[in-house]
mmCIF file of N, CA, C and O in Angstrom:
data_model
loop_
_atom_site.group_PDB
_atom_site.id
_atom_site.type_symbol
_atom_site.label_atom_id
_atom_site.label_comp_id
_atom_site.label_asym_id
_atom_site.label_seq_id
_atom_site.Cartn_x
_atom_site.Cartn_y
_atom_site.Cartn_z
ATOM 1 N N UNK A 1 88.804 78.933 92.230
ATOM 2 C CA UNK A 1 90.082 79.588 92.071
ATOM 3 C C UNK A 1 91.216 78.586 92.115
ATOM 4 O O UNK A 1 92.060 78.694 91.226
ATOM 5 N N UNK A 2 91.426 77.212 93.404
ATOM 6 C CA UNK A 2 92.366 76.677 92.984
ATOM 7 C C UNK A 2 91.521 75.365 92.372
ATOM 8 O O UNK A 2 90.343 75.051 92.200
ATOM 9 N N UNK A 3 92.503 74.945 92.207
ATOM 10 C CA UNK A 3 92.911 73.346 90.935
ATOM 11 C C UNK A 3 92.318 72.461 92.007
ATOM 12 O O UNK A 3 93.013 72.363 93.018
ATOM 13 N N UNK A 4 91.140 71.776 91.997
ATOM 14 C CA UNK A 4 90.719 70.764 92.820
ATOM 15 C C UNK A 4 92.510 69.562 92.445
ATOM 16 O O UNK A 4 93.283 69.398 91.501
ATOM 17 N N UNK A 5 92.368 69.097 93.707
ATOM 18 C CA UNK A 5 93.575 67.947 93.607
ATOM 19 C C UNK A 5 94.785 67.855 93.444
ATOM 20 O O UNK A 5 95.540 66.887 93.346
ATOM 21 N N UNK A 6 94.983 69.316 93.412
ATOM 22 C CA UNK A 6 96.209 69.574 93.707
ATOM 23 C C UNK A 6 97.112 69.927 94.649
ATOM 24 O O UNK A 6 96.503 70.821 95.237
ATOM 25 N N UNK A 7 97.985 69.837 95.094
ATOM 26 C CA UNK A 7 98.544 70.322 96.921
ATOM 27 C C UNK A 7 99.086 71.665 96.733
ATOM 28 O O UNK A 7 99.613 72.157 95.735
ATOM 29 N N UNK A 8 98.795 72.290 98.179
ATOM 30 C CA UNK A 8 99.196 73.461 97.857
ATOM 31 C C UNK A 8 100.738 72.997 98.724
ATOM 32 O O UNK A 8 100.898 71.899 99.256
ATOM 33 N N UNK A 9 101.850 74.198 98.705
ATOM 34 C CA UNK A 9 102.742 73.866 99.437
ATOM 35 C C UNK A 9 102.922 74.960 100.306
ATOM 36 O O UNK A 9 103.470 75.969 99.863
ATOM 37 N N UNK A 10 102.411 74.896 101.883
ATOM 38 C CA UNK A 10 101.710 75.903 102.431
ATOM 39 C C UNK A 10 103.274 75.873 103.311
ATOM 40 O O UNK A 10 103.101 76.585 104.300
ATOM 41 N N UNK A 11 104.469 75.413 103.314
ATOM 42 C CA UNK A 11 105.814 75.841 103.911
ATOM 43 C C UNK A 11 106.335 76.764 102.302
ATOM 44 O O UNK A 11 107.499 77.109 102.100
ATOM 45 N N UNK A 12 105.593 76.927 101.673
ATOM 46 C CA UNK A 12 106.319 78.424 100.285
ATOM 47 C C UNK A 12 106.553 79.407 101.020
ATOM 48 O O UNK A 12 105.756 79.676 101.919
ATOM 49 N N UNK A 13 107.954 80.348 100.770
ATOM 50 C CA UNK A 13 107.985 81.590 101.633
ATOM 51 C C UNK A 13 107.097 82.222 100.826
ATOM 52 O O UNK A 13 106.947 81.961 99.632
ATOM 53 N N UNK A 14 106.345 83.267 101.603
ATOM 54 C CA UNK A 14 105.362 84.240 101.320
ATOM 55 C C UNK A 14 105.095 85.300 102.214
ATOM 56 O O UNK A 14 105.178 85.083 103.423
ATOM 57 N N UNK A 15 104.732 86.607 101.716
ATOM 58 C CA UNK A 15 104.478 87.470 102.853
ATOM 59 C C UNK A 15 103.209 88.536 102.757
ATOM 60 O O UNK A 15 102.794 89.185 101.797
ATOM 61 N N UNK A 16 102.919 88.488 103.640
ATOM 62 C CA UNK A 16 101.837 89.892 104.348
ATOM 63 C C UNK A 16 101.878 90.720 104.160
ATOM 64 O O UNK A 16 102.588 91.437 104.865
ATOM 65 N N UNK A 17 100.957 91.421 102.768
ATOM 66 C CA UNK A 17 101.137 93.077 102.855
ATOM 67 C C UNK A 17 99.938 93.823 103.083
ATOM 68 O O UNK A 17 98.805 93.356 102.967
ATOM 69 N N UNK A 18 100.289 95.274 103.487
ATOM 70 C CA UNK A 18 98.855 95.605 103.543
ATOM 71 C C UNK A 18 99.366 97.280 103.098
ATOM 72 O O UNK A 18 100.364 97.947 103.374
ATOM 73 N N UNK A 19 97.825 97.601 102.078
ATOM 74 C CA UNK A 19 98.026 98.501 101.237
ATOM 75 C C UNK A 19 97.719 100.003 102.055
ATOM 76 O O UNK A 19 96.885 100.103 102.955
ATOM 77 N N UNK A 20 98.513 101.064 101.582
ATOM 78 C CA UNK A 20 97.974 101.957 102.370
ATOM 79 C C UNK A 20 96.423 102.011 102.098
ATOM 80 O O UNK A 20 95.816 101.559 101.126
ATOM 81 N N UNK A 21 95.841 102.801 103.408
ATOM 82 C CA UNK A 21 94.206 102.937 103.410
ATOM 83 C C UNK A 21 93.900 104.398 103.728
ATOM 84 O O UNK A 21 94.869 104.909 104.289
ATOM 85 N N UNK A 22 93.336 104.867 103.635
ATOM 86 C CA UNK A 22 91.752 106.304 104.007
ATOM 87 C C UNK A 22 90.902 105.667 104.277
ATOM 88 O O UNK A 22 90.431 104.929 103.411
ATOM 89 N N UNK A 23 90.366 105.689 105.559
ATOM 90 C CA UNK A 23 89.142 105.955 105.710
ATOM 91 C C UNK A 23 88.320 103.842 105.281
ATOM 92 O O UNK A 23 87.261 103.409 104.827
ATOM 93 N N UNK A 24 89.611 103.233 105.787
ATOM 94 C CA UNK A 24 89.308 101.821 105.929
ATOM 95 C C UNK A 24 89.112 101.083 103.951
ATOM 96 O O UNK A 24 88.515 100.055 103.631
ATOM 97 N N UNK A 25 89.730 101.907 103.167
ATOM 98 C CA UNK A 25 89.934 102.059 101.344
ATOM 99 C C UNK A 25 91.144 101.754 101.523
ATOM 100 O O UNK A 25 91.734 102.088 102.551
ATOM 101 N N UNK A 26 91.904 100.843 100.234
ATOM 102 C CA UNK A 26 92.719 100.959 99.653
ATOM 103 C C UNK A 26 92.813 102.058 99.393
ATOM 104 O O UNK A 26 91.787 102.734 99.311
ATOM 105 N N UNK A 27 94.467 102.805 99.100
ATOM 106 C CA UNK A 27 94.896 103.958 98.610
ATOM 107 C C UNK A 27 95.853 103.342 97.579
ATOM 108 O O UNK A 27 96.933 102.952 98.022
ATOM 109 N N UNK A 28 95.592 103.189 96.168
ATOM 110 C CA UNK A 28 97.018 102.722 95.613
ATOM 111 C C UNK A 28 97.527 103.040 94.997
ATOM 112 O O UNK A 28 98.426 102.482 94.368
ATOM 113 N N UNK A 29 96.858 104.831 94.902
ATOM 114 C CA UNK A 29 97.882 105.879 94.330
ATOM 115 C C UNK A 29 98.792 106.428 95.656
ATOM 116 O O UNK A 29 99.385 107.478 95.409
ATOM 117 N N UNK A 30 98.911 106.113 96.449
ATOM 118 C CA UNK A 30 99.521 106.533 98.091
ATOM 119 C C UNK A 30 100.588 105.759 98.123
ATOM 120 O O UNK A 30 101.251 105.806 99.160
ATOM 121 N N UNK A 31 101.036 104.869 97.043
ATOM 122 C CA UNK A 31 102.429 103.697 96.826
ATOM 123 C C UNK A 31 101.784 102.250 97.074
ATOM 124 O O UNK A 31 100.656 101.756 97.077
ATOM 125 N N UNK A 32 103.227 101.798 97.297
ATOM 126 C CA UNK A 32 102.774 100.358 96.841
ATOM 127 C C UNK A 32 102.591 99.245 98.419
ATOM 128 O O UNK A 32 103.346 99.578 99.332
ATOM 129 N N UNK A 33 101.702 98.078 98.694
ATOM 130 C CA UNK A 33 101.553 97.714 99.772
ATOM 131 C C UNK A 33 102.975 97.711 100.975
ATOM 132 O O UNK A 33 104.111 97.868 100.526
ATOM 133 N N UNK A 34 102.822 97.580 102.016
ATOM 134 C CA UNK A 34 104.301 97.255 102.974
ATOM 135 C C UNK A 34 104.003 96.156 103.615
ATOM 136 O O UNK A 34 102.895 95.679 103.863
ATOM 137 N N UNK A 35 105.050 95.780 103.871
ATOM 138 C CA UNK A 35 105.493 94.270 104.619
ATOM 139 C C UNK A 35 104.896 94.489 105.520
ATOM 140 O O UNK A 35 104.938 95.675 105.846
ATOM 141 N N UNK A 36 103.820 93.334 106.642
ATOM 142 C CA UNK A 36 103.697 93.653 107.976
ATOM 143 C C UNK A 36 103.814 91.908 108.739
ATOM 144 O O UNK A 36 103.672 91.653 109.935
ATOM 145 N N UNK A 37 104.157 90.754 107.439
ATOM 146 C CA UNK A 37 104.632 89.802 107.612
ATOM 147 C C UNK A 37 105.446 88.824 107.277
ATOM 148 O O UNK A 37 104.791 88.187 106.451
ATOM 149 N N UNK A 38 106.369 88.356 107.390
ATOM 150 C CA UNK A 38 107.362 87.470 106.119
ATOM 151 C C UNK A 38 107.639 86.004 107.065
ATOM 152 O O UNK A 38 108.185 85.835 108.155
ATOM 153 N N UNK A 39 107.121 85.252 106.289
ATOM 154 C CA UNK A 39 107.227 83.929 107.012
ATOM 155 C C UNK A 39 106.536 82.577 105.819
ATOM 156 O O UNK A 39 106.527 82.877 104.625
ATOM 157 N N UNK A 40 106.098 81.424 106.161
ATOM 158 C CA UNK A 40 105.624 80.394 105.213
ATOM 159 C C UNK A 40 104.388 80.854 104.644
ATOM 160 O O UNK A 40 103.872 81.937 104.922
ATOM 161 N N UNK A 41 103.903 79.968 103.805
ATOM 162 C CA UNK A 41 102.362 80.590 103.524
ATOM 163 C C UNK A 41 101.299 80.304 104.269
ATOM 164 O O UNK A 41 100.253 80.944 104.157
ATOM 165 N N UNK A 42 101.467 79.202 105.202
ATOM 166 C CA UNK A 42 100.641 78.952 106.291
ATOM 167 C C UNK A 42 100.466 79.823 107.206
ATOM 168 O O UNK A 42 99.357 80.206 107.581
ATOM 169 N N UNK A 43 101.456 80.180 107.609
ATOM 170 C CA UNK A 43 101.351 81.515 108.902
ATOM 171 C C UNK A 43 101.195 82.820 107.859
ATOM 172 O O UNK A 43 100.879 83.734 108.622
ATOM 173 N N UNK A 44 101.240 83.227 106.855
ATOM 174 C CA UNK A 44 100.800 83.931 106.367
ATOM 175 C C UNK A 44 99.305 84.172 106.466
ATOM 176 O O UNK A 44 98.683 85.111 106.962
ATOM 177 N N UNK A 45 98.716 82.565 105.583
ATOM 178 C CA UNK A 45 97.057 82.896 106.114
ATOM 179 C C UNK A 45 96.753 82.925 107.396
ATOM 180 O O UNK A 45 96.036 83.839 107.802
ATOM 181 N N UNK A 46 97.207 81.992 108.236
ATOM 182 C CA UNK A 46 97.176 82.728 109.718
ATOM 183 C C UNK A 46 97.108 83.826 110.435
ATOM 184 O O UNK A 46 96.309 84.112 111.327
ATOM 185 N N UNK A 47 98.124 84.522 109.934
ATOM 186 C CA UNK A 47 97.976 86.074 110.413
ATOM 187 C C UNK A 47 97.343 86.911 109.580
ATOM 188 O O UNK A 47 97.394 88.075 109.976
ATOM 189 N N UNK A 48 96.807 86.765 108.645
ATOM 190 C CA UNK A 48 95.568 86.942 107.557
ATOM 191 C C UNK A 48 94.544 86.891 108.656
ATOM 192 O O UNK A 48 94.048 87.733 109.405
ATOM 193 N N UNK A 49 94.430 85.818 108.509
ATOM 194 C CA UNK A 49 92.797 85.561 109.630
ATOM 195 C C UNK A 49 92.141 86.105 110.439
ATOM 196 O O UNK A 49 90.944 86.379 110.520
ATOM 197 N N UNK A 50 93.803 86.406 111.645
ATOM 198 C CA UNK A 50 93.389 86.860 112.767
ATOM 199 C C UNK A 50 93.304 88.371 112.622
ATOM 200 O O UNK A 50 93.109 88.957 113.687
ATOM 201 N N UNK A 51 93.387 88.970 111.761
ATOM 202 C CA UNK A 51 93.094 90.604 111.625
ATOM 203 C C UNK A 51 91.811 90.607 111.623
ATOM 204 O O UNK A 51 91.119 89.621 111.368
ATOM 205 N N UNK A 52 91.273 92.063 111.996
ATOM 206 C CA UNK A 52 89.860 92.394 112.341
ATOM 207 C C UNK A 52 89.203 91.763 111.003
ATOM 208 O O UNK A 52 89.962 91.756 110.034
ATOM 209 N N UNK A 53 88.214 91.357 110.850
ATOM 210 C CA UNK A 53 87.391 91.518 109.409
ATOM 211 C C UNK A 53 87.496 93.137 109.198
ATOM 212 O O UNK A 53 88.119 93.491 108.197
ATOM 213 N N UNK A 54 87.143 93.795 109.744
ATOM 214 C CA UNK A 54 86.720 95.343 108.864
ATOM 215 C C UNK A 54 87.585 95.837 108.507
ATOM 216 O O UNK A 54 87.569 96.722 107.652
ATOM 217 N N UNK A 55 88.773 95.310 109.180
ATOM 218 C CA UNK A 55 90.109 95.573 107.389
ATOM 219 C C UNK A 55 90.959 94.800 106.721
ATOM 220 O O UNK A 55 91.969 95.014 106.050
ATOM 221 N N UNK A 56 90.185 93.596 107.122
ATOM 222 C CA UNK A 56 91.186 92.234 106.507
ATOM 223 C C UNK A 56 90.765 92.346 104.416
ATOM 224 O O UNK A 56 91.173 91.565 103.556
ATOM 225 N N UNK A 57 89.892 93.543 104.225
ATOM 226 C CA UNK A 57 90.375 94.130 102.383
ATOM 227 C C UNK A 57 91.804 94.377 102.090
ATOM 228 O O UNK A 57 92.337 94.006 101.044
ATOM 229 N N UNK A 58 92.355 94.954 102.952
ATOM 230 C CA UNK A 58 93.692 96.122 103.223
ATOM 231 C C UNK A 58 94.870 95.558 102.840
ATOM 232 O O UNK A 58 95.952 96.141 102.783
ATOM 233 N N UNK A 59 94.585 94.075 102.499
ATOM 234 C CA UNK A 59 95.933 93.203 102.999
ATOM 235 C C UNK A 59 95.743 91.711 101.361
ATOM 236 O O UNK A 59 94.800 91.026 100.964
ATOM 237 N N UNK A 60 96.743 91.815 101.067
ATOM 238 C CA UNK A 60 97.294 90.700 100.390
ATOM 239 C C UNK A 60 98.874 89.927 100.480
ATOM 240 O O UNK A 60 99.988 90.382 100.738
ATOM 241 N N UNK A 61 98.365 88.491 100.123
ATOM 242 C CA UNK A 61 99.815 87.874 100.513
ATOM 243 C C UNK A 61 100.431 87.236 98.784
ATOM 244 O O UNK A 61 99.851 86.563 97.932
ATOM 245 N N UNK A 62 101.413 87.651 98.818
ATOM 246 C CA UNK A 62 102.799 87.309 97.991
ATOM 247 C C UNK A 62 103.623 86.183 98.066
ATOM 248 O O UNK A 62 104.603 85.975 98.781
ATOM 249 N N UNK A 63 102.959 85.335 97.033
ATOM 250 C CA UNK A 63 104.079 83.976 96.775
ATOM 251 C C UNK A 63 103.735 84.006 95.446
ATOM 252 O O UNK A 63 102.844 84.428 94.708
ATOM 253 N N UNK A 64 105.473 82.993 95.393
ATOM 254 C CA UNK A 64 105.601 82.156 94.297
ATOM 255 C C UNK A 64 103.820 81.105 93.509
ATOM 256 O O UNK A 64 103.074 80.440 94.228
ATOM 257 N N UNK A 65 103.654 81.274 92.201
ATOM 258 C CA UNK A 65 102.347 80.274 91.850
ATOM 259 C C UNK A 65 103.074 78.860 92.152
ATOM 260 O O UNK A 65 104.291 78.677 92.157
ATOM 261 N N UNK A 66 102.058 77.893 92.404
ATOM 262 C CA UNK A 66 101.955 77.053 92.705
ATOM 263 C C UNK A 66 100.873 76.427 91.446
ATOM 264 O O UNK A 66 100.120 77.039 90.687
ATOM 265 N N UNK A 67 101.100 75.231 91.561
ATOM 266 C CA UNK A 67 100.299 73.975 90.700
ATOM 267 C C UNK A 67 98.998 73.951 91.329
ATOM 268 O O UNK A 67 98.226 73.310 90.615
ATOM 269 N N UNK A 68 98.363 74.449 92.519
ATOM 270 C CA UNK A 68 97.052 74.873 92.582
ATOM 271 C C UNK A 68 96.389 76.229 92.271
ATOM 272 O O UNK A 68 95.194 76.513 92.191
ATOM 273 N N UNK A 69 97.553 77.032 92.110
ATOM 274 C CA UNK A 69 97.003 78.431 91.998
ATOM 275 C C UNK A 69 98.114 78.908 90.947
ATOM 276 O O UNK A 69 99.281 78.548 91.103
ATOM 277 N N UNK A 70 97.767 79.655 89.963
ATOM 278 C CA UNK A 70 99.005 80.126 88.523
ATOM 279 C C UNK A 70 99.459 81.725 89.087
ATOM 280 O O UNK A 70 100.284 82.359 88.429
ATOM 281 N N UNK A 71 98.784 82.385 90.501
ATOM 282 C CA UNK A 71 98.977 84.080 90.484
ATOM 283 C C UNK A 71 99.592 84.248 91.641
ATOM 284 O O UNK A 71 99.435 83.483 92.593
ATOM 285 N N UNK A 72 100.432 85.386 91.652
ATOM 286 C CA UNK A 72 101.518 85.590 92.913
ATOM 287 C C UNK A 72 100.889 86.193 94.158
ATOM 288 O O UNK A 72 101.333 86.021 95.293
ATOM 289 N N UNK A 73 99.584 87.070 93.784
ATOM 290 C CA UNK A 73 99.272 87.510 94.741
ATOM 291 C C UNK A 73 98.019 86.960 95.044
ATOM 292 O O UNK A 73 97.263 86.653 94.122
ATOM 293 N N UNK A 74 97.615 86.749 96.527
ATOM 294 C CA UNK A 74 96.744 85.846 96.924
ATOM 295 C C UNK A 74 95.387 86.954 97.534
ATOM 296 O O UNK A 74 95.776 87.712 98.423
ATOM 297 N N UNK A 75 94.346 87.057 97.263
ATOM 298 C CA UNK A 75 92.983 87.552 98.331
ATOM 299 C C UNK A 75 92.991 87.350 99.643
ATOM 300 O O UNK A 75 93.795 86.594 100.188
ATOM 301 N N UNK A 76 92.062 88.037 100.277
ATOM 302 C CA UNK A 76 91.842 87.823 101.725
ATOM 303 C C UNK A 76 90.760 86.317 101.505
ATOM 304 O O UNK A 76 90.694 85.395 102.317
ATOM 305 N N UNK A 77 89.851 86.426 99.954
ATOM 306 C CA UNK A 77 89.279 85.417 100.116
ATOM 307 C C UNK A 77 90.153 84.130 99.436
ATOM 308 O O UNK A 77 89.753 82.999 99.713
ATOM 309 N N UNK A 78 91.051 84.238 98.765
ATOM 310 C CA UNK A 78 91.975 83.270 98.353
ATOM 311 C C UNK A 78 92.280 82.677 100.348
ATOM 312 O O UNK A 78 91.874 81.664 100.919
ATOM 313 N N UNK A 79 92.773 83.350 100.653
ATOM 314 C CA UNK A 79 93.597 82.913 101.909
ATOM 315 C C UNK A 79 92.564 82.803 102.588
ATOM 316 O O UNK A 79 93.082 82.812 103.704
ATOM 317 N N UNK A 80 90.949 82.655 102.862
ATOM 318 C CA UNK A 80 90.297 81.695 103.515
ATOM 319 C C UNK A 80 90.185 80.647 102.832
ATOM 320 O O UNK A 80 90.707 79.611 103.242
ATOM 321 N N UNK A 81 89.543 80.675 101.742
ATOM 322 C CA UNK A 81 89.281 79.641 100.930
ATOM 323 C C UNK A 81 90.871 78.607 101.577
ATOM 324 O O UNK A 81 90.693 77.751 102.443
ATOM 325 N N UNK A 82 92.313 78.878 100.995
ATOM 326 C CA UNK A 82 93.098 78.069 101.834
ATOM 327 C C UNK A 82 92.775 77.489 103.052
ATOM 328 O O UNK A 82 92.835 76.271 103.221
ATOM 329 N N UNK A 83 92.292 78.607 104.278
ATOM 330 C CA UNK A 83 92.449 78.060 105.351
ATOM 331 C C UNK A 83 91.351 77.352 105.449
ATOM 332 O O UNK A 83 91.310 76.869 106.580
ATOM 333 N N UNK A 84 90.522 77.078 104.876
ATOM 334 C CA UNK A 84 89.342 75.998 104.650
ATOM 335 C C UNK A 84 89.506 74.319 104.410
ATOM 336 O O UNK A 84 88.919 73.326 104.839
ATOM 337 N N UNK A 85 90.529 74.545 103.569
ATOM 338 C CA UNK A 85 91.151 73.136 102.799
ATOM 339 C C UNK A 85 91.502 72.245 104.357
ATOM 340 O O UNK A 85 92.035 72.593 105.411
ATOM 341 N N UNK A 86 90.787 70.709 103.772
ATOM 342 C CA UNK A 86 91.193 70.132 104.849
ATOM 343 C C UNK A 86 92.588 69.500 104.912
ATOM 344 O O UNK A 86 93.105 68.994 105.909
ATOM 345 N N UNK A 87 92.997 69.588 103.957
ATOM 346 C CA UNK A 87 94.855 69.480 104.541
ATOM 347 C C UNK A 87 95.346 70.729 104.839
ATOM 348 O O UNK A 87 96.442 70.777 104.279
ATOM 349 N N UNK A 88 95.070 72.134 105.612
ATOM 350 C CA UNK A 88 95.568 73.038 105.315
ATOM 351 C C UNK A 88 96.225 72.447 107.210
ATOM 352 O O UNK A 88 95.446 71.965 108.032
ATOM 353 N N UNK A 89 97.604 72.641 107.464
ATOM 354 C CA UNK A 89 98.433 72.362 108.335
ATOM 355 C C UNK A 89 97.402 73.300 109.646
ATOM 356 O O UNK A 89 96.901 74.386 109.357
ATOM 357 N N UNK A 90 97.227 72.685 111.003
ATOM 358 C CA UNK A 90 97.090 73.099 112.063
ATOM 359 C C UNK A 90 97.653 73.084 112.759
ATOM 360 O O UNK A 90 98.051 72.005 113.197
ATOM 361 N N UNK A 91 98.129 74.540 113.423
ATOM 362 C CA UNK A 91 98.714 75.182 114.314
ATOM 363 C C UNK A 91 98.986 74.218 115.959
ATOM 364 O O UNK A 91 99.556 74.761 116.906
#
């Protein structure tokens, strides 16, 4: 998914949404995701992370593309795959 060799720029503002759910489902005739974070893209995948797995589906993060990645909205597995990268900034 990203561009081997390219940097990501993990201070991009970006934010945390998470889509309404039933029954641990996306609902995305129920409207459109809500904010539950707004901060860099680092602490974005951060607080990505630390949500349960059994509803870290529920949730996508919103930035600007970048020269490693061309799409605004990022996966739960986009945003490990990030937090994998060994330049990805530690807390």
């Amino acid at each position: 998914m990203f561009k081997e060799g390219s940097p990501i720029a993990y201070d991009a503002p970006a934010e945390l949404k998470k889509w309404p759910s039933l029954r641990g489902e996306r609902q995305k005739d129920r409207g459109p995701p809500y904010l539950v974070y707004n901060g860099t893209l680092a602490d974005c995948v951060r607080e990505l992370m630390g949500k349960p797995v059994k509803g870290i589906s529920l949730y996508d993060i919103m930035t600007k593309p970048q020269a490693a990645f061309d799409q605004t909205v990022l996966s739960p597995g986009d945003a490990a795959e990030i937090a994998m990268r060994k330049d990805f900034p530690k807390p």
